[in-house]
Coordinates of C-alpha atoms and ligand atoms in Angstrom, one line a residue:
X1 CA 5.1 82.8 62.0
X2 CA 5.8 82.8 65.9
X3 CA 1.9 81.6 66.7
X4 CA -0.5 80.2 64.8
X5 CA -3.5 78.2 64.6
X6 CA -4.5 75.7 62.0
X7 CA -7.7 74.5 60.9
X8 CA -8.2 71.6 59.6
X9 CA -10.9 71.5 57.0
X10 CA -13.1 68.8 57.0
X11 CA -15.4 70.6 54.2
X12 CA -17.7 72.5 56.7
X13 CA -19.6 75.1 55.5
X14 CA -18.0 78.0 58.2
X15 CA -14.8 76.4 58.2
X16 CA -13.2 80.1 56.5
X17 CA -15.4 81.8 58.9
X18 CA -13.3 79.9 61.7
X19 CA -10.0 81.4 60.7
X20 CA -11.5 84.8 60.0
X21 CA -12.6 84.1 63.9
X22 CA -9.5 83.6 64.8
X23 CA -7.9 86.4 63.0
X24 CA -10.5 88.7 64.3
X25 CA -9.0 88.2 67.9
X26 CA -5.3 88.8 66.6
X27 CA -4.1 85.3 66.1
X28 CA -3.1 83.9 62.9
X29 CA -4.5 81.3 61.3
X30 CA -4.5 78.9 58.6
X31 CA -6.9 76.3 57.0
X32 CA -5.5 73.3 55.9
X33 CA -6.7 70.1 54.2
X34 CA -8.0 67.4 56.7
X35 CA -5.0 65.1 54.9
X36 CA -2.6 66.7 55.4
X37 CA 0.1 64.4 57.0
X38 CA 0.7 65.0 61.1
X39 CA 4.6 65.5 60.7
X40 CA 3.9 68.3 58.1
X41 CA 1.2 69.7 60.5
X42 CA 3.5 69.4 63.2
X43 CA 6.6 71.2 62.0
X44 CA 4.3 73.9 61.5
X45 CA 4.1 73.8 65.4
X46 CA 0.9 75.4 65.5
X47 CA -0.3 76.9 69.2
X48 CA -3.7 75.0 68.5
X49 CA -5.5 73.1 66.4
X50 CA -8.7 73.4 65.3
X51 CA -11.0 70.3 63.6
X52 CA -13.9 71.8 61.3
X53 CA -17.4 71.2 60.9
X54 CA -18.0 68.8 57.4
X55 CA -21.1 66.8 55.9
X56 CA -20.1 63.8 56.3
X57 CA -21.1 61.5 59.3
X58 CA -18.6 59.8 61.1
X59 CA -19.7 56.3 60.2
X60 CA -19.9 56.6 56.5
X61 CA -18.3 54.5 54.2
X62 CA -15.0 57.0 53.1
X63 CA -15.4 59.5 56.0
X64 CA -12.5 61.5 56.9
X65 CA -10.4 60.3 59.3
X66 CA -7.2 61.4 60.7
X67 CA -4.1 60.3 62.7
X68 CA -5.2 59.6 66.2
X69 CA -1.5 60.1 67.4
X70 CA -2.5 64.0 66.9
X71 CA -4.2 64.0 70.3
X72 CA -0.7 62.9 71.9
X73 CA 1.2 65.3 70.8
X74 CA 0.4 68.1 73.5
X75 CA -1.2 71.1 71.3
X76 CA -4.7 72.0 72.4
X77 CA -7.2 70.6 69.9
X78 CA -10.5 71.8 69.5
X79 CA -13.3 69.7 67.6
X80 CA -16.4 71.7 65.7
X81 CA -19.5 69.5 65.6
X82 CA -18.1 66.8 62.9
X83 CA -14.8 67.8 64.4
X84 CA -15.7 67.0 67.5
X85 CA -18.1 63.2 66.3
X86 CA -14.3 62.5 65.0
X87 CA -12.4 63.2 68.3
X88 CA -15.1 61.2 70.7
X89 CA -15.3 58.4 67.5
X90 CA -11.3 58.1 67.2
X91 CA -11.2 58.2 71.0
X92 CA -12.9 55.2 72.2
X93 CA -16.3 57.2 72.9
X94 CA -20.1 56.4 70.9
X95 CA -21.4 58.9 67.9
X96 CA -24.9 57.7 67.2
X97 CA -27.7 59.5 64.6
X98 CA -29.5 61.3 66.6
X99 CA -33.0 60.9 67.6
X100 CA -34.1 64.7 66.8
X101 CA -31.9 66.1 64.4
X102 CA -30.9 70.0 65.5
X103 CA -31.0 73.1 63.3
X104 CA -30.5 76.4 64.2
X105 CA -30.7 78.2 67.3
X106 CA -30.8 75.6 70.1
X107 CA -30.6 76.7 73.6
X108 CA -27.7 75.1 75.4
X109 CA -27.1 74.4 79.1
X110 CA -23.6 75.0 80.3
X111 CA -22.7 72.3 82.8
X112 CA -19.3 72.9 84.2
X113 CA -17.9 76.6 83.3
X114 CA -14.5 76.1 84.6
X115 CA -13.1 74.9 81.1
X116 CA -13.5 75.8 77.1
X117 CA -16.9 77.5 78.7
X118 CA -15.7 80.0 81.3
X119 CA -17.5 83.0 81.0
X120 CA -20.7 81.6 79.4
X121 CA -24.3 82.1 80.7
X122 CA -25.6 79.3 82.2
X123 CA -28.3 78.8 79.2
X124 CA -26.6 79.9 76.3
X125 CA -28.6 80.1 72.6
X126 CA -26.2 78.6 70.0
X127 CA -26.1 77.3 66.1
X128 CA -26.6 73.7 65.5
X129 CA -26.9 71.4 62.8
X130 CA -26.3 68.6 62.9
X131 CA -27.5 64.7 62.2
X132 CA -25.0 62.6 64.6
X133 CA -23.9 63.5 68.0
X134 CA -21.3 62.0 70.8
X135 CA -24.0 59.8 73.0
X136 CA -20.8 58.7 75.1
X137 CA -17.6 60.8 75.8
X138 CA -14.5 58.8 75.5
X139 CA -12.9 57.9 78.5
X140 CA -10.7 60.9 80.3
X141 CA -13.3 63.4 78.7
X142 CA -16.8 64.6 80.4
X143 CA -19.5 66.6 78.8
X144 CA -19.8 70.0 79.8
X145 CA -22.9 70.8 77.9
X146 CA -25.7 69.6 77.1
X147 CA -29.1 70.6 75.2
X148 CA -32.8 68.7 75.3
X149 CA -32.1 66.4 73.0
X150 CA -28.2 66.0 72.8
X151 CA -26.5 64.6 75.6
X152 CA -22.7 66.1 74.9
X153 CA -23.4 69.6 73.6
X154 CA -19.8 70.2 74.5
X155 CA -17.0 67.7 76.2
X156 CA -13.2 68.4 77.3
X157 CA -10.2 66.5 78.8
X158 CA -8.9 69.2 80.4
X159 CA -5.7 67.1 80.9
X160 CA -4.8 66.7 77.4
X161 CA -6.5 69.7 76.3
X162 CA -8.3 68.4 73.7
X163 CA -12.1 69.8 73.4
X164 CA -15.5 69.4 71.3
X165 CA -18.5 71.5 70.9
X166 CA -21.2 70.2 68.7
X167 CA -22.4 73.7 67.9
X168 CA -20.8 76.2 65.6
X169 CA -19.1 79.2 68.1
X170 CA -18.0 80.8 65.1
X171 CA -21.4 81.9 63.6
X172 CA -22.7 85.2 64.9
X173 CA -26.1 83.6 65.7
X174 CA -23.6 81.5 68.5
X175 CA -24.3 84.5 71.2
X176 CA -21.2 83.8 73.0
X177 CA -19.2 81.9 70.7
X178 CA -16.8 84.3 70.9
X179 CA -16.2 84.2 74.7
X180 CA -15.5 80.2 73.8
X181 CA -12.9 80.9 71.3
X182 CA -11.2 83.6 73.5
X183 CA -10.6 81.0 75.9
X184 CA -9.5 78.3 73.6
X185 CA -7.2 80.8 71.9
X186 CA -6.1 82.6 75.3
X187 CA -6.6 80.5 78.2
X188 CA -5.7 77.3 76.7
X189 CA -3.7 77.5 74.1
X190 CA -1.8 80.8 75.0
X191 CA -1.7 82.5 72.5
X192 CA -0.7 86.1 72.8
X193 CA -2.9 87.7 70.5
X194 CA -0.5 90.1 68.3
X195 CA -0.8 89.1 64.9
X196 CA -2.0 91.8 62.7
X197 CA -2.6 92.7 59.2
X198 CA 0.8 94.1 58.8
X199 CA 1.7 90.6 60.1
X200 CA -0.4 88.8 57.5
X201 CA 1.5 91.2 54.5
X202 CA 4.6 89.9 55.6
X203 CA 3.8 86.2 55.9
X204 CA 2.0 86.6 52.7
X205 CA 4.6 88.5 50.5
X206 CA 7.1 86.0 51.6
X207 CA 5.0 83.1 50.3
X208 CA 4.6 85.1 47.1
X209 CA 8.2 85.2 47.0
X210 CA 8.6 81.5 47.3
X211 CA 5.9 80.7 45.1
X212 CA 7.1 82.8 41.9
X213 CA 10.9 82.3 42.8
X214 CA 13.6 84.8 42.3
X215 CA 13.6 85.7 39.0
X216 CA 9.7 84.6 38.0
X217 CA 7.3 87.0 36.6
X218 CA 3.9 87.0 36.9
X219 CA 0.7 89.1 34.9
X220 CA -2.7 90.0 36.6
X221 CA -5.3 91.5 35.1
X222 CA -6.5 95.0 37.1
X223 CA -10.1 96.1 36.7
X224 CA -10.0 98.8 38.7
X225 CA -11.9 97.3 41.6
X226 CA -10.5 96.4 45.0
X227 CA -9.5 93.0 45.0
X228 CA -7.1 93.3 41.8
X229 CA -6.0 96.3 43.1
X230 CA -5.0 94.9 46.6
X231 CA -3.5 91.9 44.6
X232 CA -1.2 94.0 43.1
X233 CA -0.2 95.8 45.2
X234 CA 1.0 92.8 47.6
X235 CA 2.5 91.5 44.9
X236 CA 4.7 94.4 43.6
X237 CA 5.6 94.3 47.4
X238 CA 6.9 91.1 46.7
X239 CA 8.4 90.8 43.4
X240 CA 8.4 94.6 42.3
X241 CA 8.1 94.9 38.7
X242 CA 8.1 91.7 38.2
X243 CA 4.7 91.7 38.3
X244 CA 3.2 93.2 34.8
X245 CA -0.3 94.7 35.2
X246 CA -2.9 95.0 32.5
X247 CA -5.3 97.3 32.9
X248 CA -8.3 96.9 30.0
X249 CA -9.8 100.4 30.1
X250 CA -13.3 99.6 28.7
X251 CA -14.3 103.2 28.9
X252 CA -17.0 102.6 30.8
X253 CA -15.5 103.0 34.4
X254 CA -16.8 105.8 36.4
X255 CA -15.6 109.5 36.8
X256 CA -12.2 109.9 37.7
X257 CA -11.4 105.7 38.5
X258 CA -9.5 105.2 35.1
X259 CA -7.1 107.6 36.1
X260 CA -7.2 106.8 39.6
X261 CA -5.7 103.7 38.8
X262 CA -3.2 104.2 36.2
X263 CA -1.9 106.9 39.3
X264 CA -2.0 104.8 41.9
X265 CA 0.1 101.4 39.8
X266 CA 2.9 104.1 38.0
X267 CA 3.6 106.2 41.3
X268 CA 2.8 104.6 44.9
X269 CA 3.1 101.0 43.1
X270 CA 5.2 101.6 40.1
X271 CA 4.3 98.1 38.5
X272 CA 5.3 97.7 34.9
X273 CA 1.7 99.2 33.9
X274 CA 0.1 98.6 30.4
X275 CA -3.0 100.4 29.8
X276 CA -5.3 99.4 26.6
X277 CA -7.2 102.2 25.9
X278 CA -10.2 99.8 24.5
X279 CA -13.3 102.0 24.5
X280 CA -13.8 102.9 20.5
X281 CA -13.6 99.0 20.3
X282 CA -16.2 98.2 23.0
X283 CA -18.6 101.0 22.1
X284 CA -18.2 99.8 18.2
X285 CA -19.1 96.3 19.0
X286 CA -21.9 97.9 21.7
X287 CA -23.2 100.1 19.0
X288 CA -27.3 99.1 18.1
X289 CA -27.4 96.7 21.3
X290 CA -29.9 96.9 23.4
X291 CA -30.4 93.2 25.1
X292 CA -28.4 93.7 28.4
X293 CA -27.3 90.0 28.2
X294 CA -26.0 90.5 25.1
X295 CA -24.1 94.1 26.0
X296 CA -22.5 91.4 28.9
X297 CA -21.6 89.2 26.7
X298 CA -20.2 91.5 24.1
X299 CA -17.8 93.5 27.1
X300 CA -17.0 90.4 28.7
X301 CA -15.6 88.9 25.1
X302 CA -13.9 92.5 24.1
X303 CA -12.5 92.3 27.9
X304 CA -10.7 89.0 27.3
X305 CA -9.5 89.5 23.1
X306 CA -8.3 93.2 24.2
X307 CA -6.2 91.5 27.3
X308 CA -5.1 88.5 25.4
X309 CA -3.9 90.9 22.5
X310 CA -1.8 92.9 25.1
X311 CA -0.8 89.7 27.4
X312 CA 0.7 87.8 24.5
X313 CA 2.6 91.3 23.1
X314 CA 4.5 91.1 26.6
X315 CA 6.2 87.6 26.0
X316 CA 6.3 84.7 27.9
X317 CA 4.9 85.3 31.8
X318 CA 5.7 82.6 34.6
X319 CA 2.3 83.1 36.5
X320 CA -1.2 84.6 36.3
X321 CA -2.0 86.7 39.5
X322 CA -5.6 86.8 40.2
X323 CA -7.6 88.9 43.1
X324 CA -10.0 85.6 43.7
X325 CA -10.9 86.2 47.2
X326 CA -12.7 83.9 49.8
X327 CA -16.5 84.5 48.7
X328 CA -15.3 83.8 44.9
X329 CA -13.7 80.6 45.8
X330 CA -16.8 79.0 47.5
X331 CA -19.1 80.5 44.9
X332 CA -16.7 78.7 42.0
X333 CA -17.3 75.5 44.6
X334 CA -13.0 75.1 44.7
X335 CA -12.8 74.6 48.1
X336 CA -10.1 76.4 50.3
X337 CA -7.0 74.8 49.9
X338 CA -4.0 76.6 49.4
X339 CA -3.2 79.4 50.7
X340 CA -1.6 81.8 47.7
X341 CA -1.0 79.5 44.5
X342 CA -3.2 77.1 43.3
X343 CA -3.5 74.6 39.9
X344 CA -5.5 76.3 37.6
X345 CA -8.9 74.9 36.9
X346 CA -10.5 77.5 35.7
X347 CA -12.9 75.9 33.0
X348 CA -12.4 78.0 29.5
X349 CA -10.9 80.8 31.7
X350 CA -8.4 83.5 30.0
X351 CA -5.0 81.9 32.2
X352 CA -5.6 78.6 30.2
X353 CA -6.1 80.0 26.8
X354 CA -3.0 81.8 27.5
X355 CA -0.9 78.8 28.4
X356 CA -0.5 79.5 32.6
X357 CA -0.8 76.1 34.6
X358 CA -0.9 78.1 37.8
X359 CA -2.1 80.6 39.6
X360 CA -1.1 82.7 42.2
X361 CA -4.3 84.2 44.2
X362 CA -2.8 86.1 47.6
X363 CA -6.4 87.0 48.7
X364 CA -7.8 83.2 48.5
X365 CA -8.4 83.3 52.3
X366 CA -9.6 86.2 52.9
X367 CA -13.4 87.9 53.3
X368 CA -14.2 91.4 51.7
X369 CA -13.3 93.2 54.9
X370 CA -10.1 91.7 55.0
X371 CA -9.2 92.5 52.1
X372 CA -10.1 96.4 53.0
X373 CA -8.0 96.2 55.6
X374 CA -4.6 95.0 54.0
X375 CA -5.3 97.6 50.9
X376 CA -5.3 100.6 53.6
X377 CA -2.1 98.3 55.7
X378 CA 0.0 98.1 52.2
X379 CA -0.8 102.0 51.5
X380 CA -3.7 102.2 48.9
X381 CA -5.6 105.2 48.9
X382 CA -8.9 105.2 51.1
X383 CA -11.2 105.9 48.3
X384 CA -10.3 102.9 46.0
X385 CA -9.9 100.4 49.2
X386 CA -13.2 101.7 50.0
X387 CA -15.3 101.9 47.0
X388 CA -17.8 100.2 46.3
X389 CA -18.7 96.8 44.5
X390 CA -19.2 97.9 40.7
X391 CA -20.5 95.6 37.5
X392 CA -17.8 94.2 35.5
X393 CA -19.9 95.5 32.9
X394 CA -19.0 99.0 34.2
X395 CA -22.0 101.8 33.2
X396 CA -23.4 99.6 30.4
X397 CA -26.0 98.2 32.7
X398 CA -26.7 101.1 34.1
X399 CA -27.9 103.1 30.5
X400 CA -31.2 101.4 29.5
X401 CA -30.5 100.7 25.7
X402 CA -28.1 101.9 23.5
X403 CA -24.8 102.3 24.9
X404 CA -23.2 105.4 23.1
X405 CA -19.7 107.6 24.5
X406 CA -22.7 110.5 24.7
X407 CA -25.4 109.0 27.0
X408 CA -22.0 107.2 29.0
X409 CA -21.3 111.2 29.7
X410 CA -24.5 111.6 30.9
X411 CA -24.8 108.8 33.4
X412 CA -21.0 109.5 34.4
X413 CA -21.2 112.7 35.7
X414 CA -24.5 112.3 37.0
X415 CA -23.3 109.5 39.0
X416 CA -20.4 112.0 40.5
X417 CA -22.5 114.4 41.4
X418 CA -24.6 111.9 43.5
X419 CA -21.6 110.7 44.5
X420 CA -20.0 114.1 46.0
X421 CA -23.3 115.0 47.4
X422 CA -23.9 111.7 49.7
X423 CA -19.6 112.0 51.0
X424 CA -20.7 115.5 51.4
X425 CA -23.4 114.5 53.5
X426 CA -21.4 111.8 55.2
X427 CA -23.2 109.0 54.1
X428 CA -21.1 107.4 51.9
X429 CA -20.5 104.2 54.9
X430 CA -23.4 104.3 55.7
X431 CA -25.2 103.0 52.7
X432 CA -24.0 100.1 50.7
X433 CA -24.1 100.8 47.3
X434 CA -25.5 103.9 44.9
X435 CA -25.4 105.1 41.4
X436 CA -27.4 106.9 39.0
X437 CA -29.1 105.2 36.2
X438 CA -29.7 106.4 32.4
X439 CA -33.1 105.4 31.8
X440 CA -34.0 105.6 27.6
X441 CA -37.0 107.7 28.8
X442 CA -37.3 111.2 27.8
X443 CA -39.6 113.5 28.8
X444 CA -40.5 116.9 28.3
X445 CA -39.4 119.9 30.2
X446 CA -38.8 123.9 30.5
X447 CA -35.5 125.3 30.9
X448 CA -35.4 129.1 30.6
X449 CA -38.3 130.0 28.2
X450 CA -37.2 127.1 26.2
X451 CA -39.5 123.1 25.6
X452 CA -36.9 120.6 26.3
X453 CA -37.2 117.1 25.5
X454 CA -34.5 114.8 27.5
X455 CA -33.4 111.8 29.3
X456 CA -34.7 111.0 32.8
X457 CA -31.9 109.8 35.8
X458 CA -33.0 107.6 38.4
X459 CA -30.8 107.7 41.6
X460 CA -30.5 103.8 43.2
X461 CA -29.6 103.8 46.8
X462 CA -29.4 100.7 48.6
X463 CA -28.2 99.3 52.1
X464 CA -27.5 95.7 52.3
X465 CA -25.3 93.1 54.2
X466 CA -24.9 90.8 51.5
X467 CA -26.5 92.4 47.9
X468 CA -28.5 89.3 47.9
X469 CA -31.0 91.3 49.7
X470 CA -31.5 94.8 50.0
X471 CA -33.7 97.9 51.1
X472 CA -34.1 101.0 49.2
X473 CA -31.6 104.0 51.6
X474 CA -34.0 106.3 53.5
X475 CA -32.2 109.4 52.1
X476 CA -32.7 112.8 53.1
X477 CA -35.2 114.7 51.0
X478 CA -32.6 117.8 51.2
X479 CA -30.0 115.7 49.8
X480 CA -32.5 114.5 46.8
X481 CA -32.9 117.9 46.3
X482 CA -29.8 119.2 45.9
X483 CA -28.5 116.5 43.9
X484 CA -31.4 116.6 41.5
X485 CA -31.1 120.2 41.3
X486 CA -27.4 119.9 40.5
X487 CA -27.7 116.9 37.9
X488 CA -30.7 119.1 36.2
X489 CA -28.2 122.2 36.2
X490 CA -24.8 120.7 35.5
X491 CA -25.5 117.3 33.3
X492 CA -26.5 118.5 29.7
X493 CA -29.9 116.4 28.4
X494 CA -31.2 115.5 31.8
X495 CA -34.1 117.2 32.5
X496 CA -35.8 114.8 35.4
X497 CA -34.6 113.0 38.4
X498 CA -36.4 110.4 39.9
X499 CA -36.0 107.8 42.9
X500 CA -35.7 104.0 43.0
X501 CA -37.5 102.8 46.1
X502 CA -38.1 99.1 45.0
X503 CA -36.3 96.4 47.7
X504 CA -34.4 93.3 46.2
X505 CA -36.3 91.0 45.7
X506 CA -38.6 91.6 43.9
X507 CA -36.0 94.3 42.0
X508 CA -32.4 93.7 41.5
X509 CA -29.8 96.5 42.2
X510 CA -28.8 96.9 39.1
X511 CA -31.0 97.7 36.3
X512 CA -29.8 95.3 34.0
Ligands
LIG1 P1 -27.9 92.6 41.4 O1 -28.1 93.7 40.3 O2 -27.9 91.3 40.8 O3 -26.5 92.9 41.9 O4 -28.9 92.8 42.5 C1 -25.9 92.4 43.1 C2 -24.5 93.0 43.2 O5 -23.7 92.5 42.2 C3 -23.1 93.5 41.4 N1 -23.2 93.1 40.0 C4 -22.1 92.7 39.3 N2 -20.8 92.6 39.7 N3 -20.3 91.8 37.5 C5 -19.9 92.1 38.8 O6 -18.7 92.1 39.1 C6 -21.5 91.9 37.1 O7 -21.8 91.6 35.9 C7 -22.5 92.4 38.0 N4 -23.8 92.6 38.0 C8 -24.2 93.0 39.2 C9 -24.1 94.7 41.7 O8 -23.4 95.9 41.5 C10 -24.4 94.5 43.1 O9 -23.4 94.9 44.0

């Protein structure tokens, strides 16, 4: 890797958001654990380094320290808030609590924009949050900032290049926290800004070489969705068809994806490919359920005995491969360690009960976007990189009772019709998520001269940053009318289309 920044992680809360920062402006970089010993982080010879936020305060018993002789060895260091306590504490200056703890948006007055702050208004609204501050700068450093209640927003030693900001620059609510980063990447630590996703490939297909060895095999369980898919795919660049993939076909995918997938890992990714064709055994066991917990619980124990069944027909495998990616790890409260392989901890997960000690997880680092973005680098088709987030659970939660293979039919191709009709209208980025739902109502109708008696769809659009949130999409009433005419028309036993316009809260998106 010619240049490259590392972060090191004190336990913040943005510390992934830091590197995805840095990545945004075409440098690579890395998070690494705040132990890690200064030779190792040396012969990396990173361009700069970066010291992350963390909870702990400076002064508390067990606090994470690190080698001062770090500042002395002439790369640019940048401290974030507890980052930056450390720097000032290690360097002969004072941390105290402060007075009036700061959270949130704080307005910040620049002092001296020559430095780390070039380019920054004058009064500049950034994130805080934080308990201690730096009261006194160590010697050789001044404060360049400051805000009404903290004394040294910011400080530098423009000498050694070694710098502190108390607030976070890498959080969007940071106005110009981007400006500050430019400069420390750019202007200070000279970077040259031409790391790329194509870059990131290579770096990480070699580690997945190294990792697995040369004649190691690994599995990985694809479902279909974009982060196993991208997984494999980097893998199979690595290790070709080494890398077994086992793809549990649950029958309850939507139209056209099962095939999709078995296309895309036996011709542009020709993996060694098993598919278990699983859905007489899911819809048996689904068969008289109605309690969506328990059609969860029923997939999500079929899912694991069908794979297991097939895994343990394949022989001995050196590795499980799993498409974990950055959101998953802090949700599963891991932490961000290593980069692509990792001890396996899962707690009663498949990989244990099938003997694997390790895992290798390529996309560990990255966010959802990310993620998009190597898929389309590496050559996956547009639609799978881009689709959407889908259950696990696949179209059971989205039929009200009884799953059968017949009402399944229905909601499939109802769901492609609204599909084709919002790409058709060119909404399909534009909205975040959309389906059709099966609801067990029927009602009655007139087709022809005939009474009908049949199932109602509703049609859930939402847009959302986050799914934890979300407003009902504002579509247009021509669309709803064309695809309720065509779901009507083409989808036997639907004889009603209706709209969800509920927000989460108080609805979920799902139905179930
Ligand atoms: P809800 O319905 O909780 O959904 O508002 C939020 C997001 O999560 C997706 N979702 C799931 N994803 N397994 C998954 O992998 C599941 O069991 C599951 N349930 C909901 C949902 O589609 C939405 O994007």
């Amino acid at each position: 890797m010619k240049e490259m920044i590392l972060i090191l992680d004190f336990g913040g809360q943005y510390t992934q958001l830091i590197a995805r920062r840095v990545r945004e402006c075409h440098v690579y970089s890395e998070v690494i654990p705040w132990h890690t010993p200064l030779p190792e982080i040396l012969a990396r010879q990173p361009r700069g380094i970066i010291l992350s936020g963390g909870p702990s305060g400076v002064h508390d018993e067990g606090a994470p320290r690190i080698d001062p002789a770090i500042y002395e060895a002439g790369i640019p260091i940048l401290g974030i808030c507890y980052g930056m306590q450390l720097t000032a504490l290690l360097l002969g200056g004072r941390v105290e609590r402060a007075r009036e703890r700061e959270y949130g948006r704080i307005t910040v007055r620049m002092k001296d924009r020559d430095g780390l702050l070039e380019g920054l208004t004058e009064s500049s609204v950034c994130w805080m949050s934080h308990t201690w501050q730096v009261t006194e700068c160590p010697s050789g450093f001044h404060a360049v900032a400051e805000t009404e209640h903290c004394p040294v927003a910011a400080m530098e030693n423009r000498e050694k290049r070694v710098y502190g900001v108390q607030f976070h620059p890498e959080v969007t609510h940071t106005a110009e926290g981007k400006i500050l980063l430019l400069n420390f990447l750019f202007k200070i630590c000279r970077c040259s800004g031409d790391w790329n996703m194509k870059a990131y490939a290579e770096t990480a297909v070699r580690q997945i070489q190294d990792a697995v060895g040369p004649g190691g095999t690994v599995l990985l369980a694809l479902s279909g969705g974009v982060d196993s898919s991208v997984a494999a795919a980097l893998i199979y660049r690595a290790i070709g068809n080494r890398l077994t993939c086992v793809f549990v076909d649950h029958g309850l995918l939507r139209k056209g994806e099962s095939d999709q997938v078995c296309h895309v890992f036996s011709h542009l990714f020709p993996v060694r490919f098993i598919r278990a064709d699983a859905a007489d055994r899911f819809f048996a066991d689904l068969k008289g359920v109605t309690d969506p917990e328990e059609k969860r619980h029923i997939i999500g124990r079929d899912f694991i005995e069908v794979f297991r069944k097939e895994a343990l027909s394949l022989g001995k495998m050196d590795y499980f491969a799993q498409g974990t990616i950055y959101p998953d790890v802090i949700e599963s409260g891991q932490g961000s360690n290593a980069a692509v392989i990792k001890s396996h901890h899962n707690v009663g997960g498949l990989p244990n009960e099938l003997g694997f000690t390790e895992l290798i997880e390529p996309l560990r680092m990255l966010f959802k976007d990310e993620v998009r973005a190597l898929g389309e680098t590496l050559g996956l088709p547009r639609e799978l990189v881009w689709r959407q987030p889908f259950p696990g659970p696949g179209l059971a939660v989205r039929i009200i009772g009884e799953v059968t293979p017949e009402k399944t039919a229905i909601v499939r191709e109802s769901d492609a019709v609204f599909r084709e009709e919002i790409a058709a209208a060119g909404l399909d980025s534009r909205i975040s998520q959309y389906f059709a739902v099966l609801t067990n109502l029927r009602s009655v109708g007139v087709m022809g001269d005939e009474r009908t008696y049949d199932y109602t769809i509703a049609l859930r659009a939402v847009t959302t940053d986050d799914f934890m949130t979300a407003d009902w999409a504002r579509l247009p009433y021509e669309l709803i009318e064309r695809v309720s005419a065509r779901i009507v028309n083409e989808v036997p036993h639907v004889s009603r289309v209706v709209l969800d316009v509920t927000t989460k809260p108080p609805a979920s998106i799902e139905w179930e």
